Short mmCIF file of C-alpha atoms and ligand atoms in Angstrom, two decimals:
data_model
loop_
_atom_site.label_atom_id
_atom_site.label_comp_id
_atom_site.label_asym_id
_atom_site.label_seq_id
_atom_site.Cartn_x
_atom_site.Cartn_y
_atom_site.Cartn_z
CA MET V 1 0.00 0.00 0.00
CA ASN V 2 1.24 3.47 -0.85
CA SER V 3 0.78 5.19 2.50
CA GLN V 4 0.04 8.88 3.04
CA VAL V 5 0.92 9.04 6.73
CA HIS V 6 3.53 7.01 8.58
CA ILE V 7 2.79 6.33 12.25
CA ILE V 8 5.65 5.04 14.39
CA GLY V 9 4.46 3.13 17.46
CA GLY V 10 1.28 1.06 17.79
CA GLY V 11 0.45 1.83 21.42
CA LEU V 12 -2.55 3.75 22.72
CA ALA V 13 -1.75 6.93 20.80
CA GLY V 14 -0.51 5.40 17.54
CA SER V 15 -3.49 3.05 17.32
CA GLU V 16 -5.99 5.87 17.88
CA ALA V 17 -4.20 8.15 15.39
CA ALA V 18 -4.23 5.36 12.79
CA TRP V 19 -7.94 4.80 13.30
CA GLN V 20 -8.82 8.48 12.96
CA LEU V 21 -6.78 8.79 9.78
CA ALA V 22 -8.08 5.57 8.25
CA GLU V 23 -11.68 6.56 8.97
CA ALA V 24 -11.00 9.90 7.28
CA GLY V 25 -9.96 7.96 4.16
CA VAL V 26 -6.20 8.36 4.62
CA ARG V 27 -3.85 5.43 3.95
CA VAL V 28 -1.62 4.69 6.95
CA ARG V 29 1.54 2.71 7.52
CA LEU V 30 1.68 1.75 11.21
CA SER V 31 5.16 0.63 12.30
CA GLU V 32 5.22 -1.30 15.57
CA MET V 33 8.44 -2.95 16.71
CA ARG V 34 6.78 -5.53 18.98
CA GLY V 35 6.02 -8.60 16.92
CA GLY V 36 9.14 -7.94 14.87
CA GLY V 37 11.55 -9.43 17.41
CA GLU V 38 11.61 -6.41 19.77
CA MET V 39 10.00 -5.73 23.14
CA THR V 40 10.02 -2.87 25.65
CA ALA V 41 10.82 -3.34 29.33
CA ALA V 42 7.13 -2.93 30.27
CA HIS V 43 5.16 -4.64 27.46
CA HIS V 44 4.53 -8.39 27.43
CA THR V 45 2.66 -9.07 24.17
CA ASP V 46 2.63 -8.22 20.47
CA ALA V 47 -0.86 -6.70 20.65
CA LEU V 48 -1.44 -3.11 19.65
CA ALA V 49 -2.56 -0.74 22.45
CA GLU V 50 -1.30 -3.05 25.18
CA LEU V 51 -2.01 -1.74 28.69
CA VAL V 52 1.36 -2.08 30.40
CA CYS V 53 0.19 -1.89 33.99
CA SER V 54 -3.24 -1.20 35.48
CA ASN V 55 -6.36 -2.10 33.49
CA SER V 56 -8.13 1.15 34.41
CA PHE V 57 -9.03 4.17 32.30
CA ARG V 58 -9.90 5.85 35.63
CA SER V 59 -13.18 7.68 36.29
CA ASP V 60 -15.92 7.42 33.68
CA ASP V 61 -17.92 10.20 35.36
CA ALA V 62 -18.30 12.92 32.72
CA GLU V 63 -20.21 15.20 35.10
CA ASN V 64 -17.65 15.52 37.90
CA ASN V 65 -14.29 14.34 36.67
CA ALA V 66 -11.88 15.69 34.05
CA VAL V 67 -10.80 12.27 32.76
CA GLY V 68 -14.44 11.14 32.64
CA LEU V 69 -15.15 14.23 30.55
CA LEU V 70 -12.24 13.33 28.27
CA HIS V 71 -13.79 9.85 27.79
CA ALA V 72 -17.06 11.45 26.71
CA GLU V 73 -15.37 13.84 24.29
CA MET V 74 -13.34 11.04 22.73
CA ARG V 75 -16.48 8.95 22.28
CA ALA V 76 -18.09 11.93 20.53
CA LEU V 77 -15.14 11.95 18.11
CA GLY V 78 -15.38 8.25 17.26
CA SER V 79 -12.47 6.98 19.36
CA LEU V 80 -11.44 3.38 18.71
CA ILE V 81 -9.77 3.16 22.14
CA MET V 82 -12.96 4.23 23.92
CA ALA V 83 -15.13 1.91 21.80
CA ALA V 84 -12.90 -1.09 22.53
CA GLY V 85 -12.70 -0.06 26.21
CA GLY V 86 -16.50 0.06 26.42
CA ALA V 87 -16.86 -3.32 24.71
CA HIS V 88 -14.52 -4.99 27.21
CA ARG V 89 -15.62 -3.20 30.37
CA VAL V 90 -15.30 -5.09 33.67
CA PRO V 91 -17.05 -4.04 36.92
CA ALA V 92 -15.19 -1.19 38.66
CA GLY V 93 -17.80 1.15 40.13
CA SER V 94 -17.72 4.55 38.46
CA ALA V 95 -14.34 3.83 36.87
CA LEU V 96 -13.87 2.35 33.41
CA ALA V 97 -11.74 -0.77 33.82
CA VAL V 98 -11.26 -3.20 30.96
CA ASP V 99 -10.37 -6.79 30.23
CA ARG V 100 -6.89 -5.99 28.95
CA ASP V 101 -6.52 -8.91 26.54
CA GLY V 102 -9.95 -8.47 24.99
CA PHE V 103 -9.40 -4.73 24.70
CA SER V 104 -6.02 -4.95 22.92
CA ALA V 105 -7.24 -7.80 20.72
CA GLN V 106 -10.17 -5.67 19.53
CA VAL V 107 -7.96 -2.67 18.76
CA THR V 108 -5.51 -4.90 16.88
CA ALA V 109 -8.26 -6.64 14.91
CA ALA V 110 -10.04 -3.39 14.01
CA LEU V 111 -6.87 -1.87 12.61
CA ALA V 112 -5.74 -5.07 10.87
CA ALA V 113 -9.13 -5.32 9.14
CA HIS V 114 -9.22 -1.67 8.02
CA PRO V 115 -8.50 -1.33 4.31
CA ASN V 116 -6.59 1.92 4.87
CA VAL V 117 -4.19 0.53 7.47
CA GLU V 118 -1.05 -1.49 6.89
CA ILE V 119 0.58 -2.76 10.08
CA ILE V 120 4.30 -3.47 9.72
CA ARG V 121 6.18 -5.10 12.56
CA GLU V 122 9.41 -3.14 12.33
CA ARG V 123 11.58 -0.96 14.51
CA ILE V 124 12.22 2.52 13.14
CA ASP V 125 15.61 3.96 14.05
CA ARG V 126 15.48 7.42 12.47
CA LEU V 127 12.91 10.14 11.98
CA PRO V 128 11.81 9.94 8.33
CA GLU V 129 13.29 12.73 6.21
CA ARG V 130 10.03 13.37 4.37
CA GLY V 131 6.35 12.47 4.38
CA LEU V 132 3.74 13.19 7.04
CA THR V 133 4.78 11.24 10.13
CA ILE V 134 3.35 10.79 13.61
CA VAL V 135 5.80 9.67 16.27
CA ALA V 136 3.89 7.81 19.01
CA THR V 137 6.60 5.64 20.52
CA GLY V 138 5.70 6.33 24.11
CA PRO V 139 7.61 6.46 27.38
CA LEU V 140 9.87 3.57 26.37
CA THR V 141 10.87 4.75 22.90
CA ALA V 142 13.63 2.54 21.47
CA MET V 143 17.04 4.12 22.01
CA ARG V 144 18.17 4.70 18.42
CA LEU V 145 14.99 6.52 17.52
CA ALA V 146 15.27 8.51 20.75
CA GLU V 147 18.73 9.61 19.65
CA SER V 148 17.37 10.66 16.27
CA ILE V 149 14.60 12.61 18.02
CA GLY V 150 17.20 14.22 20.29
CA ALA V 151 19.17 15.31 17.23
CA ALA V 152 16.06 17.04 15.83
CA THR V 153 14.90 18.62 19.09
CA GLY V 154 18.22 19.32 20.79
CA SER V 155 19.23 16.90 23.53
CA ASP V 156 18.24 19.31 26.32
CA ALA V 157 14.63 19.19 25.07
CA LEU V 158 14.36 15.38 25.33
CA ALA V 159 14.11 13.70 28.73
CA PHE V 160 14.56 10.00 29.52
CA PHE V 161 13.15 10.22 33.03
CA ASP V 162 10.47 12.31 34.59
CA ALA V 163 11.20 13.93 37.94
CA ILE V 164 7.82 15.08 39.03
CA ALA V 165 7.28 17.55 41.83
CA PRO V 166 3.75 17.74 43.24
CA ILE V 167 1.43 20.38 41.79
CA VAL V 168 -1.12 22.22 43.91
CA HIS V 169 -4.31 24.03 42.89
CA ARG V 170 -3.69 27.73 43.58
CA ASP V 171 -7.07 28.29 45.20
CA SER V 172 -6.30 25.67 47.88
CA ILE V 173 -3.20 27.52 49.19
CA ASP V 174 -3.73 29.53 52.39
CA MET V 175 -2.33 32.97 51.53
CA SER V 176 -2.93 34.23 55.06
CA ILE V 177 0.13 32.12 55.96
CA CYS V 178 2.12 32.22 52.69
CA TRP V 179 3.39 35.26 50.84
CA MET V 180 4.73 36.11 47.38
CA ALA V 181 8.42 36.94 46.90
CA SER V 182 11.16 36.22 44.41
CA ARG V 183 13.32 33.11 44.90
CA TRP V 184 15.67 33.76 47.80
CA ASP V 185 14.61 37.40 47.35
CA LYS V 186 16.67 37.93 44.21
CA GLY V 187 15.26 40.05 41.39
CA ASP V 188 12.36 42.48 41.30
CA THR V 189 9.41 40.22 40.62
CA LYS V 190 7.53 38.37 43.33
CA ASP V 191 7.05 35.14 41.43
CA TYR V 192 7.13 32.50 44.17
CA ILE V 193 4.67 31.54 46.88
CA ASN V 194 6.59 31.01 50.12
CA CYS V 195 5.47 28.75 52.95
CA PRO V 196 7.38 29.47 56.19
CA MET V 197 8.52 26.82 58.67
CA THR V 198 9.72 27.12 62.24
CA LYS V 199 12.65 24.99 63.42
CA GLN V 200 10.30 22.55 65.11
CA GLN V 201 8.08 22.23 62.02
CA TYR V 202 11.14 21.72 59.82
CA LEU V 203 12.61 18.99 62.03
CA VAL V 204 9.32 17.09 62.14
CA PHE V 205 8.95 17.46 58.37
CA HIS V 206 12.52 16.27 57.80
CA GLN V 207 11.88 13.19 59.92
CA GLY V 208 8.67 12.57 57.98
CA LEU V 209 10.64 12.48 54.74
CA LEU V 210 13.05 9.93 56.20
CA ASP V 211 10.31 7.74 57.68
CA GLY V 212 7.78 7.96 54.84
CA GLU V 213 7.09 4.85 52.78
CA LYS V 214 8.68 5.03 49.29
CA THR V 215 7.95 3.23 46.03
CA GLU V 216 10.76 1.02 44.75
CA PHE V 217 12.57 1.53 41.44
CA LYS V 218 11.86 -1.16 38.88
CA GLU V 219 14.86 -3.34 38.00
CA TRP V 220 15.37 -1.56 34.66
CA GLU V 221 15.03 1.89 36.24
CA LYS V 222 17.71 1.42 38.88
CA ASP V 223 20.71 3.00 37.15
CA THR V 224 19.00 6.32 36.80
CA PRO V 225 21.29 8.95 35.28
CA TYR V 226 19.10 11.81 36.58
CA PHE V 227 19.89 10.99 40.13
CA GLU V 228 22.30 13.81 40.95
CA GLY V 229 20.58 16.44 38.82
CA CYS V 230 17.03 15.75 39.94
CA MET V 231 17.46 14.07 43.27
CA PRO V 232 14.35 12.96 45.17
CA ILE V 233 13.74 15.21 48.15
CA GLU V 234 13.92 12.29 50.60
CA VAL V 235 17.37 11.33 49.26
CA MET V 236 18.51 14.91 49.83
CA ALA V 237 17.06 14.70 53.35
CA GLU V 238 19.10 11.56 54.02
CA ARG V 239 22.31 13.48 53.34
CA GLY V 240 21.95 15.51 56.51
CA VAL V 241 19.45 17.40 58.58
CA ASP V 242 20.42 20.76 57.04
CA THR V 243 20.89 19.73 53.40
CA LEU V 244 17.39 20.89 52.44
CA ARG V 245 17.87 24.23 54.22
CA TYR V 246 20.84 24.86 51.93
CA GLY V 247 18.94 23.62 48.90
CA PRO V 248 15.27 23.90 47.89
CA MET V 249 14.14 25.00 51.37
CA LYS V 250 16.71 27.79 51.76
CA PRO V 251 15.16 30.74 53.64
CA VAL V 252 17.88 33.32 52.93
CA GLY V 253 16.56 36.85 52.30
CA LEU V 254 12.92 35.86 52.66
CA ASP V 255 11.40 38.14 55.28
CA ASP V 256 8.13 36.69 56.51
CA PRO V 257 5.75 39.70 56.46
CA ARG V 258 4.10 38.44 59.64
CA THR V 259 7.34 38.42 61.68
CA GLY V 260 9.70 40.60 59.63
CA ARG V 261 12.31 37.83 59.95
CA TRP V 262 13.59 34.95 57.85
CA PRO V 263 11.83 31.70 58.73
CA TYR V 264 13.92 28.67 59.69
CA ALA V 265 13.11 27.09 56.31
CA VAL V 266 10.71 27.78 53.42
CA VAL V 267 8.89 25.70 50.89
CA GLN V 268 8.50 27.56 47.59
CA LEU V 269 5.91 27.09 44.88
CA ARG V 270 6.30 28.31 41.31
CA GLN V 271 3.56 28.98 38.77
CA ASP V 272 3.19 25.97 36.49
CA ASN V 273 0.73 27.04 33.80
CA ALA V 274 -0.09 30.24 31.97
CA LEU V 275 -3.53 30.39 33.60
CA GLY V 276 -1.88 30.62 37.04
CA THR V 277 -4.20 27.93 38.43
CA LEU V 278 -1.46 25.36 39.12
CA TRP V 279 1.70 25.76 41.22
CA ASN V 280 4.51 23.22 41.62
CA ILE V 281 6.46 22.69 44.84
CA VAL V 282 9.98 23.54 43.76
CA GLY V 283 12.54 20.75 44.16
CA PHE V 284 10.05 18.30 45.69
CA GLN V 285 10.39 15.44 43.15
CA THR V 286 9.87 12.32 45.23
CA LYS V 287 9.32 8.59 45.36
CA LEU V 288 7.22 8.79 48.51
CA LYS V 289 3.98 6.83 48.17
CA HIS V 290 1.04 9.01 47.10
CA GLY V 291 -0.89 8.77 50.38
CA GLU V 292 2.26 9.63 52.27
CA GLN V 293 2.85 12.69 50.07
CA VAL V 294 -0.64 14.05 50.71
CA ARG V 295 -0.29 13.53 54.46
CA LEU V 296 3.22 14.96 54.75
CA PHE V 297 2.89 17.90 52.34
CA ARG V 298 -0.29 19.03 54.09
CA THR V 299 1.81 19.55 57.23
CA ILE V 300 3.56 22.42 55.39
CA PRO V 301 2.18 25.71 56.76
CA GLY V 302 -0.17 27.20 54.16
CA LEU V 303 -0.71 23.86 52.44
CA GLN V 304 -2.87 22.33 55.16
CA ASN V 305 -5.85 22.23 52.76
CA ALA V 306 -3.81 21.68 49.58
CA GLU V 307 -5.58 20.00 46.69
CA PHE V 308 -3.07 18.25 44.48
CA ALA V 309 -3.43 18.32 40.70
CA ARG V 310 -0.55 15.88 40.50
CA LEU V 311 1.58 14.06 43.03
CA GLY V 312 5.32 13.58 42.76
CA GLY V 313 7.15 10.69 41.13
CA LEU V 314 10.23 9.53 39.24
CA HIS V 315 10.04 7.04 36.38
CA ARG V 316 11.71 6.00 33.18
CA ASN V 317 9.80 8.16 30.70
CA THR V 318 10.92 9.48 27.33
CA PHE V 319 9.28 12.81 26.55
CA ILE V 320 10.01 16.01 24.67
CA ASN V 321 9.65 19.60 25.81
CA SER V 322 6.43 20.05 23.85
CA PRO V 323 5.55 23.61 24.96
CA LYS V 324 8.83 24.72 23.41
CA LEU V 325 9.00 22.39 20.41
CA LEU V 326 5.49 21.81 19.08
CA ASP V 327 3.01 24.07 17.32
CA GLY V 328 -0.69 24.09 18.20
CA THR V 329 -1.37 21.08 15.94
CA LEU V 330 1.44 18.94 17.44
CA ARG V 331 3.91 19.56 14.58
CA LEU V 332 7.59 19.81 15.40
CA LYS V 333 8.23 23.47 14.59
CA ALA V 334 11.74 22.76 13.29
CA VAL V 335 10.65 19.76 11.16
CA PRO V 336 6.94 20.28 10.43
CA HIS V 337 6.30 17.03 8.55
CA ILE V 338 6.82 15.31 11.93
CA ARG V 339 4.04 15.29 14.52
CA PHE V 340 4.24 13.82 18.01
CA ALA V 341 1.43 12.04 19.84
CA GLY V 342 0.89 10.21 23.11
CA GLN V 343 2.97 10.11 26.22
CA ILE V 344 6.11 11.24 24.41
CA THR V 345 4.48 14.70 24.21
CA GLY V 346 4.39 14.88 28.01
CA CYS V 347 0.80 13.93 28.65
CA GLU V 348 0.42 11.11 31.15
CA GLY V 349 -1.83 8.06 31.12
CA TYR V 350 -3.59 5.70 28.74
CA VAL V 351 -6.57 7.97 28.09
CA GLU V 352 -4.62 11.19 27.68
CA SER V 353 -2.15 9.46 25.34
CA ALA V 354 -4.97 8.12 23.19
CA ALA V 355 -6.64 11.56 23.22
CA ILE V 356 -3.52 13.24 21.88
CA GLY V 357 -3.23 10.45 19.30
CA LEU V 358 -6.80 11.17 18.25
CA LEU V 359 -6.03 14.86 17.75
CA ALA V 360 -2.74 14.15 15.94
CA GLY V 361 -4.60 11.87 13.53
CA ARG V 362 -7.28 14.45 12.86
CA PHE V 363 -4.74 17.26 12.43
CA ALA V 364 -2.75 15.16 9.94
CA ALA V 365 -5.89 14.19 8.01
CA ALA V 366 -6.90 17.84 7.70
CA GLU V 367 -3.41 18.83 6.61
CA LEU V 368 -3.49 16.25 3.80
CA GLN V 369 -6.70 17.87 2.61
CA GLY V 370 -4.93 21.26 2.52
CA GLU V 371 -6.67 22.47 5.65
CA THR V 372 -6.00 22.66 9.32
CA LEU V 373 -8.33 21.57 12.07
CA ILE V 374 -8.89 24.40 14.51
CA PRO V 375 -8.03 22.88 17.91
CA PRO V 376 -10.93 22.18 20.29
CA PRO V 377 -11.69 25.09 22.66
CA LEU V 378 -9.51 25.34 25.77
CA THR V 379 -12.66 24.92 27.85
CA THR V 380 -13.01 21.29 26.69
CA ALA V 381 -10.95 18.43 28.12
CA LEU V 382 -9.34 17.76 24.73
CA GLY V 383 -8.56 21.46 24.24
CA ALA V 384 -7.29 21.99 27.79
CA LEU V 385 -4.91 19.04 27.55
CA LEU V 386 -3.69 20.00 24.08
CA GLY V 387 -3.33 23.66 25.08
CA HIS V 388 -1.25 22.70 28.11
CA ILE V 389 1.10 20.55 26.06
CA THR V 390 1.53 22.95 23.18
CA GLY V 391 2.12 26.15 25.08
CA GLY V 392 0.12 26.57 28.30
CA ALA V 393 2.67 24.74 30.46
CA ASP V 394 5.84 26.36 31.68
CA ALA V 395 8.58 25.00 29.37
CA ASP V 396 11.28 25.40 32.05
CA SER V 397 9.60 23.06 34.51
CA TYR V 398 7.73 20.89 32.01
CA GLN V 399 6.89 17.43 33.37
CA PRO V 400 4.23 14.87 32.41
CA MET V 401 0.65 15.69 33.38
CA ASN V 402 -2.74 13.99 33.58
CA VAL V 403 -5.85 15.88 32.51
CA ASN V 404 -7.38 17.81 35.45
CA PHE V 405 -9.60 20.84 35.97
CA GLY V 406 -6.56 22.98 36.81
CA LEU V 407 -5.76 22.97 33.08
CA PHE V 408 -9.11 24.58 32.23
CA PRO V 409 -9.66 28.36 32.15
CA PRO V 410 -11.05 29.12 35.61
CA ILE V 411 -14.71 29.89 36.21
CA GLU V 412 -14.88 32.99 38.34
CA GLY V 413 -17.06 33.43 41.38
CA ARG V 414 -17.54 31.58 44.64
CA MET V 415 -19.23 28.21 44.49
CA LYS V 416 -19.03 24.82 46.16
CA LYS V 417 -16.40 22.43 44.81
CA ALA V 418 -19.02 20.02 43.43
CA ASN V 419 -20.87 22.87 41.70
CA ARG V 420 -17.62 24.13 40.20
CA LYS V 421 -16.91 20.72 38.66
CA HIS V 422 -20.41 20.68 37.19
CA ALA V 423 -19.85 24.16 35.81
CA TYR V 424 -16.63 23.03 34.10
CA THR V 425 -18.20 19.96 32.54
CA ALA V 426 -21.38 21.78 31.45
CA ARG V 427 -19.31 24.50 29.78
CA ALA V 428 -17.13 21.86 28.10
CA ARG V 429 -20.15 19.98 26.72
CA ASP V 430 -21.62 23.15 25.20
CA ASP V 431 -18.31 24.28 23.75
CA LEU V 432 -17.45 20.88 22.27
CA ALA V 433 -20.88 20.70 20.63
CA ALA V 434 -20.41 24.19 19.18
CA TRP V 435 -16.93 23.25 17.94
CA LEU V 436 -18.24 20.08 16.30
CA ASP V 437 -21.07 22.04 14.65
CA SER V 438 -18.89 24.88 13.45
CA ALA V 439 -16.79 24.97 10.32
CA SER V 440 -13.73 23.99 12.34
CA HIS V 441 -11.28 23.97 9.46
CA ALA V 442 -9.15 26.82 8.17
CA ALA V 443 -6.01 27.34 6.12
CA ILE V 444 -2.87 25.70 7.52
CA PRO V 445 -1.12 28.19 9.82
CA GLU V 446 2.51 29.07 9.36
CA ILE V 447 4.88 27.57 11.91
CA ALA V 448 5.57 30.30 14.49
C1 FAD G 1 6.01 0.74 33.71
C2 FAD G 1 4.90 1.65 33.27
C3 FAD G 1 3.66 1.55 33.90
C4 FAD G 1 2.60 2.38 33.50
N1 FAD G 1 1.39 2.26 34.12
C5 FAD G 1 0.35 2.99 33.71
C6 FAD G 1 -0.95 2.82 34.28
O1 FAD G 1 -1.16 2.00 35.15
N2 FAD G 1 -1.96 3.61 33.85
C7 FAD G 1 -1.78 4.53 32.88
O2 FAD G 1 -2.77 5.22 32.51
N3 FAD G 1 -0.57 4.72 32.31
C8 FAD G 1 0.49 3.97 32.70
N4 FAD G 1 1.73 4.14 32.15
C9 FAD G 1 1.88 5.13 31.14
C10 FAD G 1 1.53 4.43 29.83
O3 FAD G 1 2.65 3.82 29.27
C11 FAD G 1 0.99 5.40 28.88
O4 FAD G 1 -0.07 6.07 29.48
C12 FAD G 1 0.51 4.85 27.55
O5 FAD G 1 0.81 3.51 27.31
C13 FAD G 1 1.19 5.71 26.57
O6 FAD G 1 0.67 5.47 25.32
P1 FAD G 1 1.61 5.72 24.08
O7 FAD G 1 0.84 5.27 22.89
O8 FAD G 1 2.13 7.08 24.10
O9 FAD G 1 2.85 4.74 24.34
P2 FAD G 1 2.82 3.14 24.36
O10 FAD G 1 1.49 2.63 24.71
O11 FAD G 1 3.99 2.72 25.18
O12 FAD G 1 3.09 2.77 22.85
C14 FAD G 1 4.32 3.05 22.22
C15 FAD G 1 4.59 1.95 21.22
O13 FAD G 1 5.72 2.30 20.42
C16 FAD G 1 6.51 1.15 20.20
N5 FAD G 1 7.86 1.60 19.87
C17 FAD G 1 8.77 2.21 20.67
N6 FAD G 1 9.86 2.56 19.95
C18 FAD G 1 9.65 2.16 18.67
C19 FAD G 1 10.42 2.23 17.47
N7 FAD G 1 11.62 2.81 17.45
N8 FAD G 1 9.89 1.72 16.32
C20 FAD G 1 8.66 1.12 16.34
N9 FAD G 1 7.90 1.01 17.45
C21 FAD G 1 8.38 1.55 18.61
C22 FAD G 1 6.38 0.37 21.50
O14 FAD G 1 6.63 -1.00 21.31
C23 FAD G 1 4.93 0.62 21.89
O15 FAD G 1 4.06 -0.34 21.40
C24 FAD G 1 2.80 3.32 32.49
C25 FAD G 1 4.05 3.41 31.87
C26 FAD G 1 5.08 2.59 32.25
C27 FAD G 1 6.39 2.70 31.55
#
């Protein structure tokens, strides 16, 4: 078959992208290395869209939950991943959990049977020099291709590990305790939120880091080259009781407006998205278990009611600095015949990866027809996730992210948390419907 789009990687994103293109009448070559004598460290089968770990697509509640809303939007756009997930649903309350073998088998069969899809079991080692391409090789991208991607993006824009610091919803921070100031009081702008600690609070917190239960590295993650550069906070704590006070918790120059003095230690948060709704705890990448993180980080003064948009972690994870590198339709600005999709763009999770695959497929199909698809509104789950990846996130601190309401433009006014979630999902439903109804195509934009 003479293909029009080459997709590299037949995981969640590549499979969804292939489906969207094929359904739009575009001929696709889907290159998947598993089944051709290769395997990743996390996959076990040759099936397309294999779920490498849990069998859950998380909440299916489209009224109250951002990932549930994303499910609904993907269904509205004819998602293969959501259709196969629905067909192989297993009981899991309000979550969508699936029979993993049945699910992957259905995705594989649907693509194999599609007249516009050719599945080739091959490993690709270089970015193609021409032809519309979607790279969807995921967190465990094979090394040679990763090197080729690094050559195109610049090696400092390609990460092999994530080092995730927790992210807090801005409106859950107690600003009667915290205050804004520049980092260690250098510079004119007051860009950081500072949480002050007394000596006693610091010592208890330090002990909590040492005692807290941690997740183990997987065998193939153990020799982690990031370790010195992006050290977990608990490892720093192990180096001595004052190490953190000379590192991320340094209080120097930070006068607490309530006392006029420097606190014993500070925890600093930095804005994480252009909307200013999400703030990351600087230097707090960690392998503490999630429950432990919530408990311990809520002992930080000012964060006692913190709502976390994301908790910390460290994993093997290949991803590019998308906010810097990609245009609004997921094209690599420097090499625009290449698009990226899935977890390699810095989204996180099965559903988010498939969602970005869906959009990449639709963008590529439109481009082949000499048009561009106007991205979904930022008020929808698809648009919020895409907007975050392609520009809304802070490129300097970019780390993988699940979909969550913190990525949506805020709805002003006081209301109960449950009502606010309803307001987000109701707005998203209306705006997606309007987007689907509208003439959502326009001329292809120039690369900025
Ligand atoms: C150990 C581990 C556990 C995880 N657990 C979960 C979880 O429980 N829940 C969750 O939501 N997410 C989890 N994730 C994240 C999960 O991997 C992603 O959410 C999702 O699989 C990403 O989809 P993707 O299509 O981007 O990548 P993948 O699904 O990984 O697909 C990428 C595909 O590209 C292929 N490939 C790689 N390099 C090449 C090459 N050079 N040529 C050809 N083919 C290539 C791979 O074989 C693979 O099939 C986990 C990730 C890891 C590593």
